[in-house]
Short mmCIF file of C-alpha atoms and ligand atoms in Angstrom, two decimals:
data_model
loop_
_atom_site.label_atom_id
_atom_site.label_comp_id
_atom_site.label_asym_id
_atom_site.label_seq_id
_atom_site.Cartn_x
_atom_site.Cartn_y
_atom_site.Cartn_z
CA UNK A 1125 59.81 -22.70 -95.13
CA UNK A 1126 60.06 -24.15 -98.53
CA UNK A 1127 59.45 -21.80 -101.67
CA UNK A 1128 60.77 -24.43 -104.43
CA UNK A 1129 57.44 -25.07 -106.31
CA UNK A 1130 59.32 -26.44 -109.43
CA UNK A 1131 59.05 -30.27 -108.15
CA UNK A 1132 57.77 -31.39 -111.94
CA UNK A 1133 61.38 -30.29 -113.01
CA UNK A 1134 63.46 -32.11 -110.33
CA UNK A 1135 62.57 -32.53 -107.08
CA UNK A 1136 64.77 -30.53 -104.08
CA UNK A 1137 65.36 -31.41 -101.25
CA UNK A 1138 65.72 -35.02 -101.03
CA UNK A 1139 66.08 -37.13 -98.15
CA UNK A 1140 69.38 -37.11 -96.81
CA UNK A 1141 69.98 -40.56 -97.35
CA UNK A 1142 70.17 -39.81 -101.30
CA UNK A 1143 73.74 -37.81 -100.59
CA UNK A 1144 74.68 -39.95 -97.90
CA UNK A 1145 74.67 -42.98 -100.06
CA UNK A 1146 76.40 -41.28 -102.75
CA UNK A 1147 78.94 -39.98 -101.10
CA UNK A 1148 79.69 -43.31 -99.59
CA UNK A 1149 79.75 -44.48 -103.27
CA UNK A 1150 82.35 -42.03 -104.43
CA UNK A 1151 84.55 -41.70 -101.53
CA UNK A 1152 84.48 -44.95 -100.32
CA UNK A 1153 82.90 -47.98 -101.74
CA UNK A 1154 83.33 -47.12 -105.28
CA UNK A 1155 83.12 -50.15 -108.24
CA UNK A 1156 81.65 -50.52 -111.71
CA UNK A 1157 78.26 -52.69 -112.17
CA UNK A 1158 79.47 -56.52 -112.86
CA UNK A 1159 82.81 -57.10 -115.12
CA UNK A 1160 84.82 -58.24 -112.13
CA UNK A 1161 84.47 -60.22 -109.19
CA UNK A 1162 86.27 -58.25 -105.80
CA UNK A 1163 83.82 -57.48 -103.24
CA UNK A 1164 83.85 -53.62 -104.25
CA UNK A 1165 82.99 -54.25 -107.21
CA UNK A 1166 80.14 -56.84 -106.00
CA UNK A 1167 78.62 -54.56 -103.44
CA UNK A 1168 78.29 -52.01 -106.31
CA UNK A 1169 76.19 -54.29 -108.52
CA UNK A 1170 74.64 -55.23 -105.74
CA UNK A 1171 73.09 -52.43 -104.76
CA UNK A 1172 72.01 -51.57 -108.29
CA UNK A 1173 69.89 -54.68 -108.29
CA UNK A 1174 68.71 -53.89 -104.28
CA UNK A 1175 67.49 -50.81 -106.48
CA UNK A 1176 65.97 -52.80 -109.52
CA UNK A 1177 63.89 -54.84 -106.72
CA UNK A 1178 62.18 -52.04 -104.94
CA UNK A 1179 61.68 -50.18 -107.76
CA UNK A 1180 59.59 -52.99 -108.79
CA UNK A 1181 57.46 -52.95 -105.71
CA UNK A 1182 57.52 -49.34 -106.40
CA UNK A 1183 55.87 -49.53 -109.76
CA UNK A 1184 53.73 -53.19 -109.02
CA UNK A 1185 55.04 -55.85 -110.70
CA UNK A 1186 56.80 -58.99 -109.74
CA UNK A 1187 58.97 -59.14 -112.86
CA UNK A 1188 62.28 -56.76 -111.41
CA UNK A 1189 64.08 -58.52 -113.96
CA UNK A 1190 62.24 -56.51 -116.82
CA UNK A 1191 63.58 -53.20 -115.46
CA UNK A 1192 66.20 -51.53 -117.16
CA UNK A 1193 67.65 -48.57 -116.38
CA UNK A 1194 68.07 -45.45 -118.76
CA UNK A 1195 69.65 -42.37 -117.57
CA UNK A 1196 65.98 -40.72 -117.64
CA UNK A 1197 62.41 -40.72 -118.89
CA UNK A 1198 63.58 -39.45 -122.01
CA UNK A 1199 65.99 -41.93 -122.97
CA UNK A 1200 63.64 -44.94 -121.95
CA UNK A 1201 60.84 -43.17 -123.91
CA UNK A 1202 63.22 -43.36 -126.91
CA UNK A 1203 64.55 -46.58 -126.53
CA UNK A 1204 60.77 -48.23 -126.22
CA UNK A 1205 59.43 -46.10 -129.21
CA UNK A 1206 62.08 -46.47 -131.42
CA UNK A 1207 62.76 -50.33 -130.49
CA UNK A 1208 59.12 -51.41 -131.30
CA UNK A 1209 59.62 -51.58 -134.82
CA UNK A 1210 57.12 -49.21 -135.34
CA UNK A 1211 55.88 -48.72 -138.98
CA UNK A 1212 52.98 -48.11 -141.51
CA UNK A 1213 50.55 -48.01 -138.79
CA UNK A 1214 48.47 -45.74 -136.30
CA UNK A 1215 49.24 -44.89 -132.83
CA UNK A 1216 47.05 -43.21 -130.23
CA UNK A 1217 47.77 -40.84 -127.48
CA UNK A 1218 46.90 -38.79 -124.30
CA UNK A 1219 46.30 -35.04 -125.34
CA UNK A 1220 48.42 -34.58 -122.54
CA UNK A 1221 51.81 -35.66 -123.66
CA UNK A 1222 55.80 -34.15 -123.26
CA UNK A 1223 57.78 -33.97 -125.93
CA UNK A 1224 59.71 -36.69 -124.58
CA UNK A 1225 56.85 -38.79 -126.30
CA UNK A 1226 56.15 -36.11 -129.30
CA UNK A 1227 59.11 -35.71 -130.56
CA UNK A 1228 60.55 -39.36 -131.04
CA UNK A 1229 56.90 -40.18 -132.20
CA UNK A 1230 56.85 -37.00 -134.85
CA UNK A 1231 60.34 -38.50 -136.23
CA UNK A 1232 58.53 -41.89 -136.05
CA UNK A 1233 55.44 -39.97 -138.42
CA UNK A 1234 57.67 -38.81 -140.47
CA UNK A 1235 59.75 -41.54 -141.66
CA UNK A 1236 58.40 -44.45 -141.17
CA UNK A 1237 54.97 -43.92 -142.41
CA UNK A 1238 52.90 -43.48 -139.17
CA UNK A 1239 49.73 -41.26 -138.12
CA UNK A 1240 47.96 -40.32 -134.54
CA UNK A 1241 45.46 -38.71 -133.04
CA UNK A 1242 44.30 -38.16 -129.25
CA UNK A 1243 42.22 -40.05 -127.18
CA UNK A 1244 38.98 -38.67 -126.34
CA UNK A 1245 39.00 -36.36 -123.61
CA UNK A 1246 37.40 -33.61 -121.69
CA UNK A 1247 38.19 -30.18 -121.17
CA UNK A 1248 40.93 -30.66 -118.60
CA UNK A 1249 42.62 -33.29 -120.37
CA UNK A 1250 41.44 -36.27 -118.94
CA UNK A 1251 40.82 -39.19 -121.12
CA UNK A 1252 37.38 -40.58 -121.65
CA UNK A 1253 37.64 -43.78 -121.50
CA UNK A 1254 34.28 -45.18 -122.93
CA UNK A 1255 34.70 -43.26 -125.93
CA UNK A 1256 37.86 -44.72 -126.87
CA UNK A 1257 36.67 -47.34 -129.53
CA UNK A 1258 35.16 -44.55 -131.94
CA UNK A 1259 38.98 -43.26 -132.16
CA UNK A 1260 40.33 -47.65 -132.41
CA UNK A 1261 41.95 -48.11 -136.13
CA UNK A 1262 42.72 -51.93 -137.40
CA UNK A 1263 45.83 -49.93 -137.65
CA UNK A 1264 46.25 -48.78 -134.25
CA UNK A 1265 49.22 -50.21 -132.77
CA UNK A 1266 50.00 -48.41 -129.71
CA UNK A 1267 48.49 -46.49 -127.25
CA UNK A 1268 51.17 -43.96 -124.85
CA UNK A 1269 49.45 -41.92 -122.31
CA UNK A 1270 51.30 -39.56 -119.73
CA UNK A 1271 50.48 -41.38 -116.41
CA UNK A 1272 50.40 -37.64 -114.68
CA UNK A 1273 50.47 -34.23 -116.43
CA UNK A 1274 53.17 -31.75 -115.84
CA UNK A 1275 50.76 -29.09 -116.54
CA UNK A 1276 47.71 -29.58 -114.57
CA UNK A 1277 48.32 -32.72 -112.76
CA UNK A 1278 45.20 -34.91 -114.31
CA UNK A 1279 45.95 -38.37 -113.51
CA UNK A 1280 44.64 -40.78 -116.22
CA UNK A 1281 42.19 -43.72 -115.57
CA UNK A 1282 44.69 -46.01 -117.23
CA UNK A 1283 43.36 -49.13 -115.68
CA UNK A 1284 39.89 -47.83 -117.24
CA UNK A 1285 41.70 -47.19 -120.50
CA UNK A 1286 43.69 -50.71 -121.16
CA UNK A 1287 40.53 -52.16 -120.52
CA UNK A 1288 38.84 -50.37 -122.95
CA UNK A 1289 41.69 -50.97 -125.85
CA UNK A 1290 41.92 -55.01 -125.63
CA UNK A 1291 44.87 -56.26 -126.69
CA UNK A 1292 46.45 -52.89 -128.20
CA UNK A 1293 49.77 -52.41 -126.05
CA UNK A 1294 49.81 -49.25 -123.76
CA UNK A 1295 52.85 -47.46 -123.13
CA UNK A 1296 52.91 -45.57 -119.87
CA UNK A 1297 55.11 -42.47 -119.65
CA UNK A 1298 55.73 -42.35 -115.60
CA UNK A 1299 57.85 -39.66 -115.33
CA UNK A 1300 55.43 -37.16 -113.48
CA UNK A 1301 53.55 -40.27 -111.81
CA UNK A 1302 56.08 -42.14 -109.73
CA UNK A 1303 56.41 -41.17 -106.29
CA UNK A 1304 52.60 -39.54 -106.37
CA UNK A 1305 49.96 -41.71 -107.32
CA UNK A 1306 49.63 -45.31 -107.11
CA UNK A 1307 50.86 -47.26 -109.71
CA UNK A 1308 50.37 -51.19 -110.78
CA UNK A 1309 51.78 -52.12 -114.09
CA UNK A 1310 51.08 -56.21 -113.05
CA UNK A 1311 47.36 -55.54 -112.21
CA UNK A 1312 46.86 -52.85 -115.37
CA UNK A 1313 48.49 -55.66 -117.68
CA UNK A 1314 50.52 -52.41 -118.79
CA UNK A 1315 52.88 -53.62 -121.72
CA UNK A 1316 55.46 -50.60 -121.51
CA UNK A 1317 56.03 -47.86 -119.13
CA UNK A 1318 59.38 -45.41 -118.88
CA UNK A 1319 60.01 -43.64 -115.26
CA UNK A 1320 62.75 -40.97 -114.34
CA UNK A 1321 64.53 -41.08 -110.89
CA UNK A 1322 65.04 -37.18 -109.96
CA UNK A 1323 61.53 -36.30 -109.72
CA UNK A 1324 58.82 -37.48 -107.45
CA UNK A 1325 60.99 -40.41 -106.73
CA UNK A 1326 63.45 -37.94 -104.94
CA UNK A 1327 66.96 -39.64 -106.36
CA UNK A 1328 69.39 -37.43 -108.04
CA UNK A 1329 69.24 -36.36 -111.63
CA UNK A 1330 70.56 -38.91 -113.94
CA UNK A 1331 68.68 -42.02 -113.04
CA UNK A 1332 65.43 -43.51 -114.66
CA UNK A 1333 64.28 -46.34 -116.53
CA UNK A 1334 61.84 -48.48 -118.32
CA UNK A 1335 59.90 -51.63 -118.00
CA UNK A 1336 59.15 -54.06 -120.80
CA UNK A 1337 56.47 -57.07 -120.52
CA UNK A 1338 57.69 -58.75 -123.46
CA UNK A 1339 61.44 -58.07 -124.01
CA UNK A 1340 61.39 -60.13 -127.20
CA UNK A 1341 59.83 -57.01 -129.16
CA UNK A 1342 62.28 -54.35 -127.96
CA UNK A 1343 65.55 -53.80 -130.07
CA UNK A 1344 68.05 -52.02 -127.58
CA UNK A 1345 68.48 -48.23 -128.76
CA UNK A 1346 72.84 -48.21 -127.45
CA UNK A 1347 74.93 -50.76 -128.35
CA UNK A 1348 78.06 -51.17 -126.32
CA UNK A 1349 79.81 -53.70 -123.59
CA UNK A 1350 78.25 -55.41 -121.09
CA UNK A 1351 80.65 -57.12 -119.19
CA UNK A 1352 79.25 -60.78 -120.97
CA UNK A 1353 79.11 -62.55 -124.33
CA UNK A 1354 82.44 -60.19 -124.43
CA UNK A 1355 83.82 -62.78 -127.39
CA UNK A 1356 81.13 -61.52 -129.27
CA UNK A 1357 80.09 -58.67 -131.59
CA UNK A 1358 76.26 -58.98 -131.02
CA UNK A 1359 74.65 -57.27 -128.53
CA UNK A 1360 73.35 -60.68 -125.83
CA UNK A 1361 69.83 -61.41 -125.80
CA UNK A 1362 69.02 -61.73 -122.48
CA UNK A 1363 68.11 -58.95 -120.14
CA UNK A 1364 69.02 -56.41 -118.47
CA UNK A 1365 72.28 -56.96 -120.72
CA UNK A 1366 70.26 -56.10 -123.54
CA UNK A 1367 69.19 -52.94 -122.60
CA UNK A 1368 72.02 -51.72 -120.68
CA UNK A 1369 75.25 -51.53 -122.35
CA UNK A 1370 77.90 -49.44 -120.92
CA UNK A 1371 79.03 -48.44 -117.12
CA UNK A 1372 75.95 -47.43 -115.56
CA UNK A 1373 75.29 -44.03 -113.45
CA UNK A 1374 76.08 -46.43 -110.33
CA UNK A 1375 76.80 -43.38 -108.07
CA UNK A 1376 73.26 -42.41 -109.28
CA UNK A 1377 71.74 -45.31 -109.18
CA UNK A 1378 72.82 -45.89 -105.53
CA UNK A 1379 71.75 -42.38 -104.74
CA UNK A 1380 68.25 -43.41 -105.85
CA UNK A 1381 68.07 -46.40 -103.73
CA UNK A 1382 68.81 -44.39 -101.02
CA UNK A 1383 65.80 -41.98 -102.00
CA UNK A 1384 63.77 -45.10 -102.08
CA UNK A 1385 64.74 -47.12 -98.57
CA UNK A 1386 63.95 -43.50 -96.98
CA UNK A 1387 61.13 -42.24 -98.50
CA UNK A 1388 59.69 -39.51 -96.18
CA UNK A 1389 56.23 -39.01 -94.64
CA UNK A 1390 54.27 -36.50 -96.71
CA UNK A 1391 54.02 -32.87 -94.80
CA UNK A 1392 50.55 -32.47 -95.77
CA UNK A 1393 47.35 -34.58 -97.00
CA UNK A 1394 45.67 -34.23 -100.01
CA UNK A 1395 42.68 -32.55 -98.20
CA UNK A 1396 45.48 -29.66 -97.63
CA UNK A 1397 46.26 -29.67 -101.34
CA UNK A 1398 42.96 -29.53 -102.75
CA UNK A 1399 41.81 -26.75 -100.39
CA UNK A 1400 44.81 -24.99 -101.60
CA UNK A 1401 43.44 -25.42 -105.33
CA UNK A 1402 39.92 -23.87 -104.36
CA UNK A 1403 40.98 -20.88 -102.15
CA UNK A 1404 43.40 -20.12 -105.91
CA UNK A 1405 40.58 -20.75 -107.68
CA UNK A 1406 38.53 -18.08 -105.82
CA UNK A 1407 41.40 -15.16 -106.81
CA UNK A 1408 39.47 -13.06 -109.24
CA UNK A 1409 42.76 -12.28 -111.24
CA UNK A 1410 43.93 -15.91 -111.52
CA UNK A 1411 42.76 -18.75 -114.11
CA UNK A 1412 43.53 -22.25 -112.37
CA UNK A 1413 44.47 -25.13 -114.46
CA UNK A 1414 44.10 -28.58 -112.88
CA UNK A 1415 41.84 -31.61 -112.85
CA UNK A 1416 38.18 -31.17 -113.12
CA UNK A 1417 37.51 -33.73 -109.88
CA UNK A 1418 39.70 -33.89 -106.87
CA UNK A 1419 40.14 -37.36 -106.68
CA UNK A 1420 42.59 -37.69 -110.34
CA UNK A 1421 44.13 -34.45 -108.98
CA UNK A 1422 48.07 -34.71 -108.95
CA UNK A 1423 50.22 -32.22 -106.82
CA UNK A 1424 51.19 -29.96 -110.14
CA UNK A 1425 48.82 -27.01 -111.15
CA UNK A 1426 49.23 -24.34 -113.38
CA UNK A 1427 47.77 -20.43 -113.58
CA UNK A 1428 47.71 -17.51 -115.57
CA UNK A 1429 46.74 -14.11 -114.39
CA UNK A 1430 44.38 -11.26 -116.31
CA UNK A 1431 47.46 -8.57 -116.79
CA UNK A 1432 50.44 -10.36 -116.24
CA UNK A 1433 52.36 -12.80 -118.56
CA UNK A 1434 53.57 -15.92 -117.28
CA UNK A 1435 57.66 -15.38 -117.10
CA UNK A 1436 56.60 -11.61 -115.49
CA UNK A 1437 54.62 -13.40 -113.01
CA UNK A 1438 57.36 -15.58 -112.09
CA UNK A 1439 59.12 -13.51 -112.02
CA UNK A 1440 57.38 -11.03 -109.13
CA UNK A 1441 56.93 -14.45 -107.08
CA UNK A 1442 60.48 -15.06 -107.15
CA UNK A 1443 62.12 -11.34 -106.83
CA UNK A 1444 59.14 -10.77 -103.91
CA UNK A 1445 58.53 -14.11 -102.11
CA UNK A 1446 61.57 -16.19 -103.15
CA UNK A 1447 58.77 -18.90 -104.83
CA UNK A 1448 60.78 -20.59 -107.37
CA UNK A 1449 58.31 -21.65 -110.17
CA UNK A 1450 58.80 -22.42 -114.23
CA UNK A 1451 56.58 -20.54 -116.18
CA UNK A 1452 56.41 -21.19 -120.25
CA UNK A 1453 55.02 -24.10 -122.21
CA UNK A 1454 57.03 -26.99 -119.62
CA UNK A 1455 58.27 -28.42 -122.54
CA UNK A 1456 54.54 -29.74 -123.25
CA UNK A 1457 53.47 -27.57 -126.12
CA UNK A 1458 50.10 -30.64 -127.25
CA UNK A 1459 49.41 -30.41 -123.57
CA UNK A 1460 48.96 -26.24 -123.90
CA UNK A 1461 47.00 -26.81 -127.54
CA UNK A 1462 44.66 -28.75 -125.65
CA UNK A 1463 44.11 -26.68 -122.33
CA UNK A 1464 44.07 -23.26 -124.54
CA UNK A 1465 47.44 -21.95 -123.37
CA UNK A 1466 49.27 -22.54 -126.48
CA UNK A 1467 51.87 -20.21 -127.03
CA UNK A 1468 51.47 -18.09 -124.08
CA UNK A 1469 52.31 -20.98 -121.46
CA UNK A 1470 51.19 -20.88 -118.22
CA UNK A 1471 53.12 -20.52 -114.46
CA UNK A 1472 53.14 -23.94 -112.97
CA UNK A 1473 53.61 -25.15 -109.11
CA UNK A 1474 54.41 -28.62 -108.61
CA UNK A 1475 54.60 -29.81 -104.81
CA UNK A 1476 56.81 -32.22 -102.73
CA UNK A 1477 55.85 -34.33 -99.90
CA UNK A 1478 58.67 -31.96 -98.29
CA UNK A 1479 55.56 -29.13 -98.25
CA UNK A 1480 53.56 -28.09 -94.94
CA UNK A 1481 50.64 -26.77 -95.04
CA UNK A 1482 52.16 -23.27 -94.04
CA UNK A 1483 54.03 -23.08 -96.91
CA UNK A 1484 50.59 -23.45 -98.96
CA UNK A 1485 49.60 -20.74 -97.15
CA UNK A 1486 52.35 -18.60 -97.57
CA UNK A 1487 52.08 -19.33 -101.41
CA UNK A 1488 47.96 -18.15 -101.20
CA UNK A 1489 48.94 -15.05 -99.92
CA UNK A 1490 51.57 -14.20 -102.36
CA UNK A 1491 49.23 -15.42 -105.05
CA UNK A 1492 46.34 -13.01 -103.75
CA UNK A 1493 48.65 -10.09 -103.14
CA UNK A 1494 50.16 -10.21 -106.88
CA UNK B 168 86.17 -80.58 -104.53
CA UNK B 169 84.67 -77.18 -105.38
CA UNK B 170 82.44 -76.54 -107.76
CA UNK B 171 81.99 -73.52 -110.50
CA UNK B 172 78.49 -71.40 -110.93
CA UNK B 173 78.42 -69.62 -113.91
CA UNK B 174 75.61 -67.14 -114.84
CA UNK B 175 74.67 -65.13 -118.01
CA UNK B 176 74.50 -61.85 -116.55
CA UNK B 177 75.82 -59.82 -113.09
CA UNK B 178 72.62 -59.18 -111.64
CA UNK B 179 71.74 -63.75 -112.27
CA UNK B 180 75.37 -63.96 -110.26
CA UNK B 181 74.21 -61.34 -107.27
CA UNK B 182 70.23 -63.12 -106.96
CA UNK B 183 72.20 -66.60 -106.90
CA UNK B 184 74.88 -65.43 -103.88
CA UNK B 185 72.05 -63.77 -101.86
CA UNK B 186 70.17 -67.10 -102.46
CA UNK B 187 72.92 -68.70 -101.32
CA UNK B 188 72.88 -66.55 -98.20
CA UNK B 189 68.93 -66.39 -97.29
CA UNK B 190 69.29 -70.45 -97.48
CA UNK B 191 72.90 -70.57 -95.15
CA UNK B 192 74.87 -71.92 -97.99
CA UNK B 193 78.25 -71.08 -98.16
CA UNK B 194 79.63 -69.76 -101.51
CA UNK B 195 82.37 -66.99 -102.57
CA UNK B 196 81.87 -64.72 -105.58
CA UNK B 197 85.22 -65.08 -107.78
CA UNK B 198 86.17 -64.19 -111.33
CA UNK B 199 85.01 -66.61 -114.43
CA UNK B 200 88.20 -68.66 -114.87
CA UNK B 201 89.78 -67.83 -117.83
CA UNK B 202 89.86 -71.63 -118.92
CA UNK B 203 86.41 -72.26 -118.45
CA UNK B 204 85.23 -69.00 -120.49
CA UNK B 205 86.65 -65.87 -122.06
CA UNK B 206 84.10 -63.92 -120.00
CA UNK B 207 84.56 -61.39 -117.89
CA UNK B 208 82.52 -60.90 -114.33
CA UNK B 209 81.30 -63.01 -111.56
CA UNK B 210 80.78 -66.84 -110.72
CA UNK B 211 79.88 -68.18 -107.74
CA UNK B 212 82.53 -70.80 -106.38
CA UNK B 213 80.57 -73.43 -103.78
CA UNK B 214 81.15 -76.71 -101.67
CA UNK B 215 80.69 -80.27 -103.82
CA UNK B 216 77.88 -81.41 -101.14
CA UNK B 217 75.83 -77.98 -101.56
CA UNK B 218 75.38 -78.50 -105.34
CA UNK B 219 72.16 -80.45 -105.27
CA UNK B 220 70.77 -77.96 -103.09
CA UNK B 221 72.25 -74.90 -104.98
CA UNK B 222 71.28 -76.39 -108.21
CA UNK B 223 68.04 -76.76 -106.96
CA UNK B 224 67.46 -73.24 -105.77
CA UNK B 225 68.51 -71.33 -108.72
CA UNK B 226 66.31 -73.39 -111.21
CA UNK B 227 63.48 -73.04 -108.72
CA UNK B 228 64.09 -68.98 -109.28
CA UNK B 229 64.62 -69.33 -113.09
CA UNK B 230 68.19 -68.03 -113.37
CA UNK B 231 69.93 -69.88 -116.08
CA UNK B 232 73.21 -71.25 -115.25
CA UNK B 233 76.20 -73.62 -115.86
CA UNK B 234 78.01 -75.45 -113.63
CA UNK B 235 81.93 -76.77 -114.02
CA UNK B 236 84.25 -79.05 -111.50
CA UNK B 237 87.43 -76.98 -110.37
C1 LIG C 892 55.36 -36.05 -118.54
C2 LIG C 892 56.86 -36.07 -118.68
N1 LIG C 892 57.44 -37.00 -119.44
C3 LIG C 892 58.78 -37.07 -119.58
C4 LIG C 892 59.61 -36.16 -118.96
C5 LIG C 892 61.08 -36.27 -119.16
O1 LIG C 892 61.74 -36.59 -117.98
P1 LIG C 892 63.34 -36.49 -117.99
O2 LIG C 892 63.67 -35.06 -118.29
O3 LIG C 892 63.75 -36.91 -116.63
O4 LIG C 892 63.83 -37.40 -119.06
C6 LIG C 892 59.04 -35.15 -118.15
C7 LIG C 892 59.84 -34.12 -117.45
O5 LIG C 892 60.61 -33.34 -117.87
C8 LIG C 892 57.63 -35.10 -118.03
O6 LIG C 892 57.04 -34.14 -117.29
#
């Protein structure tokens, strides 16, 4: 059976092939990325850029050479919002969003003279994409939307929404989204985008990135060695260099790309999923967060229930059933304003292709017996 | 005579050997030469009589390079 419902954290387990490659890292491959030439060291790069290629195909786009990798989400989010020059201008967003995005863009407001507001939107979060010009400033500069919510798993219609904002750039925060939905950054002309490895991508904790279209309007956020233009003071130009100075999380890294070469068949269908989300629904004591229509319906929900609070509710699910869940505001506190579960936070359940379809019923009947 | 591949950045060095390798041309991965640049990392040494058809491949695949005589 598997009780670990706190996949929008970090994912567990992982397919075996994610320790397996790392231990053959550590104990007996070993290497740095680039600076020399010996074979260990080349079979160490080279499996970093085996990892930079199917990510690519992962996230649909031809261009691998305009991934860089950060050590997570976070990191890339920084490094693309505070590269981007941002300044004197307006910037839109998903009413959805992390802090990874708030809090670099609330620094951003602050000091360099920028406001925002939130896309239009129903009640569940999801953007509305035809209504999207009455929020458009001359100003606007940016649009970020979380791909996939950690609250209540709405999936935006991002294709629906770049089309709507011509030629404003759209950043894409991906670090809920990769691994569950589909995702094609080529065909959604999708000018930056930010992913972490340790979640639904099923590598180890540590790993992530970012994609950039147009690496010409990115300053690097770390400054440091790259193993070329070492004569020099100056960060180099060119890319990945740019963006990736210092020894990388290779063991990491290679961990991922064995998450990626293995990535297991899902346990149960999304028919399974959804008729988990109705039978909850139907539990007179419960209040079920997630999308409004199946089909832009990720595999994280949330709930609250009429008497108890969230922590003492996961609480009883963990001392009675062993279901290991995060209950609180998920680090998400615009996402909470804008379902109505600011401050009190909600208990959230966020599945792994690694769940069967017994282990959604095991979690119904804890749920109805609380 | 050998020839010298040199590349901007690791990951130009590793797509230009597994080039090399998807196409059957011989080539070893060694460190820059210290008299051809103070750079540290990989170049590519190859065979004179595969340069046409390594120069070939790697513009073909945009990875910038230089080349030197040993
Ligand atoms: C929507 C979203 N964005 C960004 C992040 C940050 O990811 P990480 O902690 O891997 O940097 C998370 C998860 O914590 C998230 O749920």
């Amino acid at each position: 059976m598997n009780h670990y419902f706190d996949n929008a954290a970090t994912s567990f387990p992982k397919p075996k092939e994610v320790s397996l490659y790392m231990s053959d890292y550590i104990d007996k491959q070993g290497g740095t990325y680039g600076r020399s030439a010996y074979p260990r060291v080349f079979e160490a790069s080279a499996n970093v850029e085996s990892l930079r290629e199917k990510l690519a195909s992962f996230l649909g786009t031809k261009n691998s050479s305009q991934i860089f990798f950060t050590f997570n989400a976070t990191v890339g989010l920084n490094t693309l919002l505070f590269g981007m020059d941002l300044h004197d201008c307006h910037i839109l967003t998903s009413p959805l969003e992390h802090n990874a995005t708030m809090r670099p863009l609330s620094k951003l407001a602050k000091e360099k003279n920028i406001t925002f507001d939130y896309l239009p939107h129903g009640s569940d979060g999801k953007i509305d994409a035809s209504k999207i010009d009455s929020v458009l400033k001359s100003s606007t500069r940016l649009i970020i939307i979380n791909h996939q919510s950690n609250i209540n798993g709405v999936i935006q219609p991002v294709q629906k929404i770049k089309a709507a904002s011509g030629r404003i750039p759209v950043l894409l925060d991906l670090a809920q989204s990769a691994g569950h939905c589909d995702i094609e950054l080529d065909n959604w002309d999708i000018d930056f985008a930010a992913f972490t490895g340790h979640k639904g991508l099923l590598g180890p904790t540590g790993t992530g990135g970012i994609y950039i279209k147009d690496p010409d309007k990115i300053e690097p956020l770390i400054y440091g060695g790259t193993g070329s233009n070492s004569d020099s003071f100056e960060m180099p130009s060119f890319i990945p260099d740019k963006y990736e100075a210092g020894t990388p999380n290779v063991a990491g890294l290679t961990g991922l790309l064995g998450a990626l070469e293995n990535r297991p068949v899902p346990l149960h269908t999304h028919e399974d999923f959804i008729e988990l989300l109705d039978n909850i629904s139907s539990i007179p004591q419960l209040t079920i967060f997630k999308a409004k229509n199946s089909n832009n319906q990720g595999p994280v929900f949330s709930i609250n229930h009429c008497d108890y609070s969230c922590s003492e509710m996961a609480q009883i699910l963990y001392d009675k059933y062993m279901i290991e869940t995060r209950s609180g505001l998920h680090c998400a506190p615009l996402a909470h304003k804008t379902l109505g579960t600011f401050p009190s936070g909600t208990v959230r359940f966020a599945l792994s292709v690694y769940h069967a379809k017994d282990d959604f019923d095991y979690l119904l009947s804890a749920l109805r017996s609380l | 005579m050998k020839h010298i591949i040199l590349f901007k950045t690791t990951r130009d060095a590793i797509r230009a050997q597994r080039l090399c390798k998807r196409n059957d041309i011989s080539c070893k991965v060694i460190p820059v030469p210290r008299d051809i640049s103070s750079e540290c990392g990989m170049a590519l040494e190859i065979h004179n009589s595969d340069l046409d058809r390594i120069t070939e491949i790697v513009i073909k695949n945009g990875i910038s390079h230089d080349i030197y005589n040993k």
